[in-house]
């Protein structure tokens, strides 16, 4: 586990180990159960990050149980032929699914996305205020910053963001691509 948790180690070798564990975890026997437990332990640091991100959204106190059960289900249902990066895929899917679960109808009514405001309950410290994030995104990529913030920070789907902004899903998809391309060019990625 120390090797898997070390940030500077060989990511390809780690992914190979995680892929093998994921393959074994698909079984319904003792080896499958053990592989699930090892994957949970291997992904624990990433799970802590997801927990920190989702903590403000969870109002019913079931976050820890939801994280463990959701990741276990994700591991058991994973399709290896569709996964390139095991850790990133499992954790990102878990975060996306729980974020959607926690944003209730009441919260969704309070969420507004337009070119001037992005309101979201994920506000943490003073530097994470939605208006500051939106301003920084718009300064970096222009009017497409609102779309970028809505999709990649607030957790909306492109279709949901497009609906709120009054544009087509195709236009939203292109705006996100254009904004990400500009960010990559600006940061020489």
Short mmCIF file of N, CA and C in Angstrom, two decimals:
data_model
loop_
_atom_site.label_atom_id
_atom_site.label_comp_id
_atom_site.label_asym_id
_atom_site.label_seq_id
_atom_site.Cartn_x
_atom_site.Cartn_y
_atom_site.Cartn_z
N UNK A 1 0.82 -1.20 0.00
CA UNK A 1 0.00 0.00 0.00
C UNK A 1 0.87 1.26 0.00
N UNK A 2 2.00 1.22 0.69
CA UNK A 2 2.90 2.38 0.68
C UNK A 2 3.31 2.72 -0.75
N UNK A 3 3.64 1.69 -1.52
CA UNK A 3 4.05 1.91 -2.90
C UNK A 3 2.89 2.48 -3.72
N UNK A 4 1.69 1.94 -3.54
CA UNK A 4 0.53 2.43 -4.29
C UNK A 4 0.16 3.86 -3.90
N UNK A 5 0.39 4.24 -2.65
CA UNK A 5 0.03 5.57 -2.18
C UNK A 5 1.11 6.61 -2.44
N UNK A 6 2.31 6.19 -2.75
CA UNK A 6 3.41 7.13 -3.00
C UNK A 6 3.17 7.88 -4.31
N UNK A 7 3.19 9.23 -4.27
CA UNK A 7 2.85 10.00 -5.47
C UNK A 7 3.90 9.95 -6.58
N UNK A 8 5.17 9.75 -6.26
CA UNK A 8 6.22 9.85 -7.27
C UNK A 8 6.54 8.51 -7.94
N UNK A 9 5.84 7.47 -7.59
CA UNK A 9 6.13 6.15 -8.15
C UNK A 9 5.58 6.01 -9.56
N UNK A 10 5.93 4.93 -10.22
CA UNK A 10 5.54 4.63 -11.60
C UNK A 10 4.03 4.45 -11.73
N UNK A 11 3.37 5.39 -12.39
CA UNK A 11 1.91 5.34 -12.50
C UNK A 11 1.43 4.18 -13.38
N UNK A 12 2.20 3.82 -14.39
CA UNK A 12 1.80 2.71 -15.26
C UNK A 12 1.80 1.40 -14.50
N UNK A 13 2.82 1.19 -13.68
CA UNK A 13 2.90 -0.05 -12.90
C UNK A 13 1.77 -0.10 -11.87
N UNK A 14 1.48 1.04 -11.26
CA UNK A 14 0.37 1.10 -10.29
C UNK A 14 -0.95 0.78 -10.98
N UNK A 15 -1.16 1.36 -12.15
CA UNK A 15 -2.40 1.11 -12.89
C UNK A 15 -2.51 -0.36 -13.28
N UNK A 16 -1.40 -0.98 -13.59
CA UNK A 16 -1.39 -2.41 -13.93
C UNK A 16 -1.82 -3.25 -12.73
N UNK A 17 -1.32 -2.91 -11.55
CA UNK A 17 -1.70 -3.63 -10.33
C UNK A 17 -3.19 -3.42 -10.05
N UNK A 18 -3.65 -2.17 -10.16
CA UNK A 18 -5.06 -1.87 -9.91
C UNK A 18 -5.96 -2.57 -10.94
N UNK A 19 -5.52 -2.65 -12.18
CA UNK A 19 -6.29 -3.35 -13.22
C UNK A 19 -6.43 -4.83 -12.89
N UNK A 20 -5.33 -5.42 -12.43
CA UNK A 20 -5.38 -6.84 -12.06
C UNK A 20 -6.33 -7.05 -10.88
N UNK A 21 -6.24 -6.19 -9.87
CA UNK A 21 -7.15 -6.30 -8.73
C UNK A 21 -8.60 -6.13 -9.17
N UNK A 22 -8.84 -5.20 -10.09
CA UNK A 22 -10.19 -4.96 -10.58
C UNK A 22 -10.72 -6.18 -11.33
N UNK A 23 -9.85 -6.82 -12.08
CA UNK A 23 -10.25 -8.02 -12.81
C UNK A 23 -10.66 -9.13 -11.83
N UNK A 24 -9.88 -9.32 -10.78
CA UNK A 24 -10.17 -10.34 -9.78
C UNK A 24 -11.41 -9.97 -8.97
N UNK A 25 -11.62 -8.67 -8.75
CA UNK A 25 -12.76 -8.20 -7.93
C UNK A 25 -14.10 -8.51 -8.56
N UNK A 26 -14.11 -8.82 -9.83
CA UNK A 26 -15.37 -9.16 -10.50
C UNK A 26 -15.93 -10.50 -10.09
N UNK A 27 -15.11 -11.33 -9.47
CA UNK A 27 -15.56 -12.66 -9.04
C UNK A 27 -16.38 -12.59 -7.76
N UNK A 28 -17.23 -13.56 -7.57
CA UNK A 28 -18.11 -13.61 -6.40
C UNK A 28 -17.55 -14.54 -5.32
N UNK A 29 -16.27 -14.83 -5.36
CA UNK A 29 -15.66 -15.74 -4.40
C UNK A 29 -14.82 -14.96 -3.37
N UNK A 30 -14.08 -15.68 -2.53
CA UNK A 30 -13.26 -15.03 -1.50
C UNK A 30 -12.19 -14.15 -2.12
N UNK A 31 -11.60 -14.59 -3.22
CA UNK A 31 -10.57 -13.79 -3.89
C UNK A 31 -11.15 -12.47 -4.40
N UNK A 32 -12.37 -12.54 -4.92
CA UNK A 32 -13.03 -11.33 -5.38
C UNK A 32 -13.29 -10.35 -4.25
N UNK A 33 -13.74 -10.87 -3.12
CA UNK A 33 -13.98 -10.02 -1.95
C UNK A 33 -12.68 -9.40 -1.45
N UNK A 34 -11.62 -10.19 -1.43
CA UNK A 34 -10.32 -9.68 -0.99
C UNK A 34 -9.82 -8.61 -1.95
N UNK A 35 -10.00 -8.82 -3.24
CA UNK A 35 -9.57 -7.83 -4.23
C UNK A 35 -10.33 -6.52 -4.06
N UNK A 36 -11.64 -6.60 -3.76
CA UNK A 36 -12.42 -5.39 -3.51
C UNK A 36 -11.86 -4.65 -2.30
N UNK A 37 -11.57 -5.39 -1.23
CA UNK A 37 -11.03 -4.75 -0.03
C UNK A 37 -9.67 -4.11 -0.30
N UNK A 38 -8.82 -4.78 -1.07
CA UNK A 38 -7.51 -4.21 -1.41
C UNK A 38 -7.66 -2.97 -2.27
N UNK A 39 -8.61 -3.00 -3.21
CA UNK A 39 -8.85 -1.81 -4.03
C UNK A 39 -9.35 -0.65 -3.18
N UNK A 40 -10.23 -0.92 -2.23
CA UNK A 40 -10.70 0.14 -1.33
C UNK A 40 -9.52 0.77 -0.58
N UNK A 41 -8.63 -0.06 -0.09
CA UNK A 41 -7.46 0.45 0.62
C UNK A 41 -6.51 1.19 -0.32
N UNK A 42 -6.33 0.66 -1.51
CA UNK A 42 -5.44 1.31 -2.48
C UNK A 42 -5.97 2.67 -2.91
N UNK A 43 -7.28 2.81 -3.00
CA UNK A 43 -7.89 4.06 -3.45
C UNK A 43 -8.24 4.99 -2.30
N UNK A 44 -7.87 4.64 -1.08
CA UNK A 44 -8.25 5.41 0.10
C UNK A 44 -7.84 6.88 0.03
N UNK A 45 -6.61 7.23 -0.37
CA UNK A 45 -6.27 8.67 -0.44
C UNK A 45 -7.18 9.44 -1.40
N UNK A 46 -7.48 8.85 -2.54
CA UNK A 46 -8.39 9.50 -3.48
C UNK A 46 -9.80 9.58 -2.93
N UNK A 47 -10.19 8.57 -2.18
CA UNK A 47 -11.51 8.56 -1.55
C UNK A 47 -11.63 9.68 -0.54
N UNK A 48 -10.54 9.98 0.15
CA UNK A 48 -10.54 11.10 1.11
C UNK A 48 -10.73 12.43 0.39
N UNK A 49 -10.14 12.57 -0.78
CA UNK A 49 -10.31 13.80 -1.57
C UNK A 49 -11.76 13.93 -2.02
N UNK A 50 -12.34 12.85 -2.50
CA UNK A 50 -13.74 12.87 -2.93
C UNK A 50 -14.64 13.19 -1.73
N UNK A 51 -14.32 12.62 -0.57
CA UNK A 51 -15.10 12.90 0.64
C UNK A 51 -15.07 14.38 0.98
N UNK A 52 -13.90 14.99 0.89
CA UNK A 52 -13.78 16.42 1.20
C UNK A 52 -14.59 17.26 0.23
N UNK A 53 -14.61 16.87 -1.03
CA UNK A 53 -15.37 17.63 -2.03
C UNK A 53 -16.88 17.49 -1.84
N UNK A 54 -17.32 16.31 -1.42
CA UNK A 54 -18.76 16.05 -1.31
C UNK A 54 -19.33 16.39 0.06
N UNK A 55 -18.48 16.56 1.05
CA UNK A 55 -18.95 16.78 2.42
C UNK A 55 -19.96 17.94 2.52
N UNK A 56 -19.73 19.08 1.84
CA UNK A 56 -20.72 20.17 1.97
C UNK A 56 -22.08 19.83 1.36
N UNK A 57 -22.13 18.88 0.46
CA UNK A 57 -23.39 18.55 -0.21
C UNK A 57 -24.24 17.56 0.56
N UNK A 58 -23.62 16.72 1.38
CA UNK A 58 -24.33 15.66 2.07
C UNK A 58 -24.99 16.21 3.32
N UNK A 59 -26.31 16.20 3.35
CA UNK A 59 -27.07 16.75 4.47
C UNK A 59 -27.61 15.68 5.41
N UNK A 60 -27.51 14.40 5.02
CA UNK A 60 -28.13 13.36 5.82
C UNK A 60 -27.15 12.54 6.64
N UNK A 61 -25.87 12.88 6.64
CA UNK A 61 -24.88 12.20 7.46
C UNK A 61 -24.49 10.81 7.01
N UNK A 62 -24.76 10.47 5.77
CA UNK A 62 -24.45 9.13 5.27
C UNK A 62 -23.28 9.13 4.29
N UNK A 63 -22.50 10.18 4.28
CA UNK A 63 -21.45 10.31 3.28
C UNK A 63 -20.46 9.15 3.31
N UNK A 64 -19.96 8.79 4.48
CA UNK A 64 -18.96 7.72 4.56
C UNK A 64 -19.52 6.39 4.06
N UNK A 65 -20.72 6.06 4.47
CA UNK A 65 -21.36 4.81 4.01
C UNK A 65 -21.62 4.88 2.50
N UNK A 66 -22.05 6.04 2.02
CA UNK A 66 -22.31 6.19 0.59
C UNK A 66 -21.03 6.04 -0.23
N UNK A 67 -19.93 6.60 0.28
CA UNK A 67 -18.66 6.49 -0.42
C UNK A 67 -18.20 5.04 -0.52
N UNK A 68 -18.21 4.35 0.60
CA UNK A 68 -17.73 2.96 0.60
C UNK A 68 -18.64 2.05 -0.21
N UNK A 69 -19.94 2.20 -0.04
CA UNK A 69 -20.85 1.35 -0.81
C UNK A 69 -20.82 1.69 -2.29
N UNK A 70 -20.76 2.99 -2.60
CA UNK A 70 -20.71 3.40 -4.00
C UNK A 70 -19.44 2.93 -4.69
N UNK A 71 -18.30 3.02 -4.00
CA UNK A 71 -17.05 2.55 -4.60
C UNK A 71 -17.06 1.03 -4.75
N UNK A 72 -17.60 0.34 -3.77
CA UNK A 72 -17.68 -1.12 -3.86
C UNK A 72 -18.55 -1.53 -5.05
N UNK A 73 -19.68 -0.89 -5.21
CA UNK A 73 -20.55 -1.18 -6.34
C UNK A 73 -19.84 -0.84 -7.65
N UNK A 74 -19.15 0.30 -7.68
CA UNK A 74 -18.40 0.68 -8.87
C UNK A 74 -17.33 -0.33 -9.24
N UNK A 75 -16.65 -0.86 -8.23
CA UNK A 75 -15.62 -1.88 -8.46
C UNK A 75 -16.26 -3.14 -9.01
N UNK A 76 -17.34 -3.57 -8.40
CA UNK A 76 -17.99 -4.82 -8.81
C UNK A 76 -18.58 -4.72 -10.22
N UNK A 77 -19.05 -3.54 -10.59
CA UNK A 77 -19.71 -3.37 -11.89
C UNK A 77 -18.77 -2.88 -12.99
N UNK A 78 -17.54 -2.61 -12.67
CA UNK A 78 -16.61 -2.03 -13.63
C UNK A 78 -16.40 -2.95 -14.84
N UNK A 79 -16.30 -2.31 -15.98
CA UNK A 79 -16.02 -3.04 -17.22
C UNK A 79 -14.60 -2.71 -17.64
N UNK A 80 -13.71 -3.67 -17.51
CA UNK A 80 -12.29 -3.43 -17.79
C UNK A 80 -12.03 -2.99 -19.21
N UNK A 81 -12.86 -3.42 -20.15
CA UNK A 81 -12.64 -3.04 -21.54
C UNK A 81 -12.91 -1.55 -21.78
N UNK A 82 -13.54 -0.87 -20.81
CA UNK A 82 -13.85 0.55 -20.97
C UNK A 82 -13.04 1.44 -20.04
N UNK A 83 -12.10 0.85 -19.30
CA UNK A 83 -11.32 1.62 -18.32
C UNK A 83 -9.86 1.63 -18.71
N UNK A 84 -9.31 2.83 -18.78
CA UNK A 84 -7.88 2.98 -19.04
C UNK A 84 -7.13 3.25 -17.75
N UNK A 85 -7.60 4.20 -16.97
CA UNK A 85 -7.01 4.56 -15.68
C UNK A 85 -7.98 4.15 -14.57
N UNK A 86 -7.65 3.10 -13.86
CA UNK A 86 -8.56 2.51 -12.89
C UNK A 86 -8.92 3.49 -11.78
N UNK A 87 -7.92 4.03 -11.10
CA UNK A 87 -8.19 4.91 -9.95
C UNK A 87 -8.99 6.14 -10.37
N UNK A 88 -8.56 6.80 -11.41
CA UNK A 88 -9.24 8.02 -11.85
C UNK A 88 -10.68 7.73 -12.27
N UNK A 89 -10.89 6.66 -13.00
CA UNK A 89 -12.23 6.33 -13.48
C UNK A 89 -13.17 5.99 -12.33
N UNK A 90 -12.73 5.12 -11.44
CA UNK A 90 -13.60 4.72 -10.33
C UNK A 90 -13.94 5.90 -9.42
N UNK A 91 -12.94 6.70 -9.08
CA UNK A 91 -13.17 7.81 -8.16
C UNK A 91 -13.99 8.93 -8.80
N UNK A 92 -13.72 9.23 -10.05
CA UNK A 92 -14.48 10.29 -10.73
C UNK A 92 -15.94 9.89 -10.92
N UNK A 93 -16.17 8.63 -11.30
CA UNK A 93 -17.54 8.15 -11.45
C UNK A 93 -18.28 8.18 -10.12
N UNK A 94 -17.60 7.78 -9.05
CA UNK A 94 -18.20 7.82 -7.73
C UNK A 94 -18.58 9.24 -7.33
N UNK A 95 -17.65 10.17 -7.54
CA UNK A 95 -17.93 11.56 -7.19
C UNK A 95 -19.11 12.12 -7.99
N UNK A 96 -19.12 11.83 -9.27
CA UNK A 96 -20.21 12.31 -10.14
C UNK A 96 -21.56 11.76 -9.69
N UNK A 97 -21.60 10.46 -9.43
CA UNK A 97 -22.86 9.83 -9.04
C UNK A 97 -23.37 10.34 -7.70
N UNK A 98 -22.48 10.48 -6.72
CA UNK A 98 -22.92 10.97 -5.41
C UNK A 98 -23.28 12.45 -5.46
N UNK A 99 -22.57 13.23 -6.26
CA UNK A 99 -22.91 14.65 -6.40
C UNK A 99 -24.33 14.78 -6.93
N UNK A 100 -24.66 14.01 -7.94
CA UNK A 100 -26.01 14.06 -8.49
C UNK A 100 -27.05 13.61 -7.47
N UNK A 101 -26.68 12.60 -6.69
CA UNK A 101 -27.60 12.10 -5.67
C UNK A 101 -27.88 13.17 -4.61
N UNK A 102 -26.84 13.89 -4.19
CA UNK A 102 -26.98 14.85 -3.09
C UNK A 102 -27.63 16.16 -3.49
N UNK A 103 -27.57 16.48 -4.77
CA UNK A 103 -28.21 17.73 -5.19
C UNK A 103 -29.69 17.43 -5.37
N UNK A 104 -30.43 17.74 -4.37
CA UNK A 104 -31.87 17.44 -4.37
C UNK A 104 -32.62 18.48 -5.19
N UNK A 105 -33.92 18.27 -5.34
CA UNK A 105 -34.74 19.22 -6.08
C UNK A 105 -34.72 20.60 -5.43
N UNK A 106 -34.72 20.62 -4.11
CA UNK A 106 -34.68 21.90 -3.41
C UNK A 106 -33.38 22.65 -3.70
N UNK A 107 -32.26 21.94 -3.66
CA UNK A 107 -30.98 22.58 -3.95
C UNK A 107 -30.88 22.97 -5.42
N UNK A 108 -31.38 22.12 -6.30
CA UNK A 108 -31.31 22.41 -7.72
C UNK A 108 -32.07 23.68 -8.07
N UNK A 109 -33.17 23.95 -7.35
CA UNK A 109 -33.93 25.16 -7.61
C UNK A 109 -33.12 26.41 -7.25
N UNK A 110 -32.23 26.27 -6.26
CA UNK A 110 -31.42 27.41 -5.84
C UNK A 110 -30.18 27.59 -6.70
N UNK A 111 -29.84 26.58 -7.48
CA UNK A 111 -28.65 26.68 -8.32
C UNK A 111 -28.98 27.51 -9.56
N UNK A 112 -28.17 28.47 -9.82
CA UNK A 112 -28.40 29.24 -11.03
C UNK A 112 -27.10 29.34 -11.80
N UNK A 113 -27.23 29.15 -13.09
CA UNK A 113 -26.07 29.27 -13.94
C UNK A 113 -26.42 30.29 -15.02
N UNK A 114 -25.69 31.34 -15.07
CA UNK A 114 -25.79 32.25 -16.18
C UNK A 114 -24.42 32.89 -16.34
N UNK A 115 -24.29 33.80 -17.24
CA UNK A 115 -22.98 34.38 -17.48
C UNK A 115 -22.51 35.26 -16.34
N UNK A 116 -23.38 35.60 -15.40
CA UNK A 116 -22.97 36.45 -14.30
C UNK A 116 -22.81 35.74 -12.98
N UNK A 117 -23.47 34.62 -12.79
CA UNK A 117 -23.47 33.99 -11.47
C UNK A 117 -23.42 32.49 -11.59
N UNK A 118 -22.63 31.87 -10.75
CA UNK A 118 -22.68 30.43 -10.58
C UNK A 118 -22.83 30.21 -9.10
N UNK A 119 -24.00 29.75 -8.68
CA UNK A 119 -24.22 29.49 -7.27
C UNK A 119 -24.18 28.00 -7.04
N UNK A 120 -23.49 27.60 -6.02
CA UNK A 120 -23.38 26.18 -5.72
C UNK A 120 -23.07 26.00 -4.26
N UNK A 121 -23.52 24.94 -3.68
CA UNK A 121 -23.31 24.71 -2.26
C UNK A 121 -21.93 24.18 -1.96
N UNK A 122 -21.06 24.07 -2.95
CA UNK A 122 -19.73 23.54 -2.74
C UNK A 122 -18.75 24.62 -2.28
N UNK A 123 -19.24 25.75 -1.86
CA UNK A 123 -18.39 26.85 -1.44
C UNK A 123 -17.68 26.47 -0.14
N UNK A 124 -16.37 26.56 -0.14
CA UNK A 124 -15.58 26.23 1.04
C UNK A 124 -15.03 27.51 1.64
N UNK A 125 -13.76 27.78 1.52
CA UNK A 125 -13.22 28.99 2.11
C UNK A 125 -13.53 30.21 1.26
N UNK A 126 -13.10 31.34 1.73
CA UNK A 126 -13.37 32.62 1.06
C UNK A 126 -12.86 32.62 -0.38
N UNK A 127 -11.76 31.91 -0.65
CA UNK A 127 -11.20 31.90 -2.00
C UNK A 127 -11.97 31.02 -2.97
N UNK A 128 -12.89 30.20 -2.49
CA UNK A 128 -13.67 29.32 -3.35
C UNK A 128 -15.07 29.86 -3.64
N UNK A 129 -15.27 31.14 -3.43
CA UNK A 129 -16.59 31.70 -3.71
C UNK A 129 -16.89 31.54 -5.19
N UNK A 130 -18.12 31.16 -5.54
CA UNK A 130 -18.46 30.94 -6.94
C UNK A 130 -18.18 32.14 -7.83
N UNK A 131 -18.44 33.35 -7.35
CA UNK A 131 -18.20 34.52 -8.19
C UNK A 131 -16.72 34.71 -8.47
N UNK A 132 -15.85 34.34 -7.52
CA UNK A 132 -14.41 34.45 -7.75
C UNK A 132 -13.93 33.40 -8.75
N UNK A 133 -14.46 32.18 -8.63
CA UNK A 133 -14.09 31.12 -9.56
C UNK A 133 -14.54 31.47 -10.97
N UNK A 134 -15.77 31.96 -11.08
CA UNK A 134 -16.30 32.34 -12.38
C UNK A 134 -15.49 33.48 -13.00
N UNK A 135 -15.16 34.48 -12.19
CA UNK A 135 -14.37 35.61 -12.69
C UNK A 135 -13.01 35.14 -13.21
N UNK A 136 -12.37 34.25 -12.46
CA UNK A 136 -11.07 33.73 -12.88
C UNK A 136 -11.19 32.93 -14.18
N UNK A 137 -12.24 32.11 -14.29
CA UNK A 137 -12.45 31.31 -15.50
C UNK A 137 -12.73 32.20 -16.70
N UNK A 138 -13.56 33.24 -16.50
CA UNK A 138 -13.87 34.14 -17.61
C UNK A 138 -12.66 34.97 -18.00
N UNK A 139 -11.84 35.34 -17.03
CA UNK A 139 -10.62 36.08 -17.36
C UNK A 139 -9.67 35.20 -18.18
N UNK A 140 -9.65 33.90 -17.88
CA UNK A 140 -8.75 33.00 -18.57
C UNK A 140 -9.25 32.60 -19.96
N UNK A 141 -10.56 32.35 -20.11
CA UNK A 141 -11.06 31.82 -21.38
C UNK A 141 -12.22 32.60 -21.97
N UNK A 142 -12.57 33.72 -21.40
CA UNK A 142 -13.65 34.53 -21.95
C UNK A 142 -15.02 34.03 -21.56
N UNK A 143 -16.00 34.25 -22.45
CA UNK A 143 -17.39 33.92 -22.13
C UNK A 143 -17.62 32.43 -21.92
N UNK A 144 -16.73 31.60 -22.45
CA UNK A 144 -16.85 30.15 -22.25
C UNK A 144 -16.49 29.73 -20.83
N UNK A 145 -16.00 30.66 -20.03
CA UNK A 145 -15.65 30.36 -18.65
C UNK A 145 -16.84 29.90 -17.83
N UNK A 146 -18.01 30.46 -18.08
CA UNK A 146 -19.21 30.06 -17.35
C UNK A 146 -19.54 28.60 -17.61
N UNK A 147 -19.43 28.19 -18.86
CA UNK A 147 -19.69 26.80 -19.21
C UNK A 147 -18.66 25.88 -18.55
N UNK A 148 -17.40 26.29 -18.59
CA UNK A 148 -16.33 25.50 -17.98
C UNK A 148 -16.55 25.33 -16.48
N UNK A 149 -16.91 26.40 -15.79
CA UNK A 149 -17.17 26.34 -14.35
C UNK A 149 -18.37 25.45 -14.06
N UNK A 150 -19.43 25.61 -14.83
CA UNK A 150 -20.64 24.83 -14.59
C UNK A 150 -20.39 23.33 -14.73
N UNK A 151 -19.64 22.96 -15.75
CA UNK A 151 -19.44 21.54 -16.04
C UNK A 151 -18.31 20.94 -15.20
N UNK A 152 -17.15 21.61 -15.14
CA UNK A 152 -15.98 20.99 -14.54
C UNK A 152 -15.78 21.33 -13.07
N UNK A 153 -16.47 22.31 -12.56
CA UNK A 153 -16.32 22.64 -11.14
C UNK A 153 -17.62 22.39 -10.40
N UNK A 154 -18.73 22.89 -10.92
CA UNK A 154 -20.02 22.73 -10.23
C UNK A 154 -20.60 21.33 -10.41
N UNK A 155 -20.12 20.56 -11.39
CA UNK A 155 -20.56 19.18 -11.54
C UNK A 155 -21.79 18.97 -12.39
N UNK A 156 -22.23 19.98 -13.13
CA UNK A 156 -23.37 19.81 -14.01
C UNK A 156 -22.95 19.06 -15.25
N UNK A 157 -23.88 18.38 -15.87
CA UNK A 157 -23.61 17.80 -17.17
C UNK A 157 -23.64 18.92 -18.20
N UNK A 158 -23.06 18.67 -19.35
CA UNK A 158 -23.11 19.69 -20.41
C UNK A 158 -24.54 19.97 -20.82
N UNK A 159 -25.37 18.96 -20.81
CA UNK A 159 -26.77 19.13 -21.19
C UNK A 159 -27.51 20.02 -20.18
N UNK A 160 -27.27 19.80 -18.87
CA UNK A 160 -27.90 20.62 -17.84
C UNK A 160 -27.44 22.07 -17.93
N UNK A 161 -26.14 22.26 -18.12
CA UNK A 161 -25.60 23.61 -18.22
C UNK A 161 -26.14 24.31 -19.46
N UNK A 162 -26.24 23.58 -20.56
CA UNK A 162 -26.78 24.16 -21.80
C UNK A 162 -28.21 24.62 -21.59
N UNK A 163 -28.99 23.82 -20.91
CA UNK A 163 -30.38 24.17 -20.64
C UNK A 163 -30.47 25.45 -19.83
N UNK A 164 -29.65 25.57 -18.80
CA UNK A 164 -29.66 26.77 -17.95
C UNK A 164 -29.17 28.01 -18.69
N UNK A 165 -28.22 27.81 -19.60
CA UNK A 165 -27.67 28.94 -20.35
C UNK A 165 -28.49 29.27 -21.60
N UNK A 166 -29.47 28.42 -21.92
CA UNK A 166 -30.33 28.68 -23.06
C UNK A 166 -29.65 28.43 -24.40
N UNK A 167 -28.74 27.45 -24.43
CA UNK A 167 -28.06 27.10 -25.68
C UNK A 167 -28.26 25.61 -25.93
N UNK A 168 -27.91 25.16 -27.12
CA UNK A 168 -28.07 23.75 -27.45
C UNK A 168 -26.97 22.93 -26.78
N UNK A 169 -27.24 21.64 -26.66
CA UNK A 169 -26.25 20.73 -26.07
C UNK A 169 -24.98 20.72 -26.91
N UNK A 170 -25.12 20.74 -28.21
CA UNK A 170 -23.96 20.76 -29.11
C UNK A 170 -23.12 22.02 -28.89
N UNK A 171 -23.78 23.16 -28.73
CA UNK A 171 -23.05 24.41 -28.47
C UNK A 171 -22.32 24.34 -27.13
N UNK A 172 -22.95 23.75 -26.14
CA UNK A 172 -22.30 23.60 -24.82
C UNK A 172 -21.08 22.71 -24.93
N UNK A 173 -21.20 21.61 -25.66
CA UNK A 173 -20.08 20.69 -25.84
C UNK A 173 -18.90 21.41 -26.50
N UNK A 174 -19.20 22.19 -27.54
CA UNK A 174 -18.14 22.91 -28.25
C UNK A 174 -17.51 23.99 -27.37
N UNK A 175 -18.33 24.67 -26.57
CA UNK A 175 -17.79 25.69 -25.66
C UNK A 175 -16.84 25.08 -24.65
N UNK A 176 -17.22 23.93 -24.10
CA UNK A 176 -16.33 23.26 -23.14
C UNK A 176 -15.02 22.86 -23.80
N UNK A 177 -15.10 22.28 -24.99
CA UNK A 177 -13.89 21.89 -25.71
C UNK A 177 -13.02 23.10 -25.99
N UNK A 178 -13.63 24.17 -26.46
CA UNK A 178 -12.89 25.39 -26.79
C UNK A 178 -12.22 25.98 -25.55
N UNK A 179 -12.94 26.01 -24.42
CA UNK A 179 -12.39 26.57 -23.18
C UNK A 179 -11.23 25.72 -22.67
N UNK A 180 -11.39 24.40 -22.70
CA UNK A 180 -10.30 23.53 -22.25
C UNK A 180 -9.08 23.65 -23.14
N UNK A 181 -9.30 23.77 -24.44
CA UNK A 181 -8.18 23.95 -25.37
C UNK A 181 -7.44 25.24 -25.06
N UNK A 182 -8.17 26.32 -24.82
CA UNK A 182 -7.52 27.60 -24.47
C UNK A 182 -6.72 27.50 -23.18
N UNK A 183 -7.30 26.84 -22.18
CA UNK A 183 -6.58 26.68 -20.92
C UNK A 183 -5.29 25.88 -21.11
N UNK A 184 -5.38 24.81 -21.90
CA UNK A 184 -4.18 23.99 -22.15
C UNK A 184 -3.12 24.82 -22.88
N UNK A 185 -3.54 25.62 -23.86
CA UNK A 185 -2.59 26.44 -24.61
C UNK A 185 -1.96 27.49 -23.70
N UNK A 186 -2.75 28.10 -22.85
CA UNK A 186 -2.24 29.13 -21.95
C UNK A 186 -1.25 28.57 -20.94
N UNK A 187 -1.45 27.30 -20.58
CA UNK A 187 -0.60 26.69 -19.57
C UNK A 187 0.42 25.72 -20.17
N UNK A 188 0.55 25.73 -21.49
CA UNK A 188 1.50 24.89 -22.22
C UNK A 188 1.40 23.42 -21.82
N UNK A 189 0.17 22.90 -21.78
CA UNK A 189 -0.04 21.49 -21.41
C UNK A 189 -0.14 20.63 -22.65
#
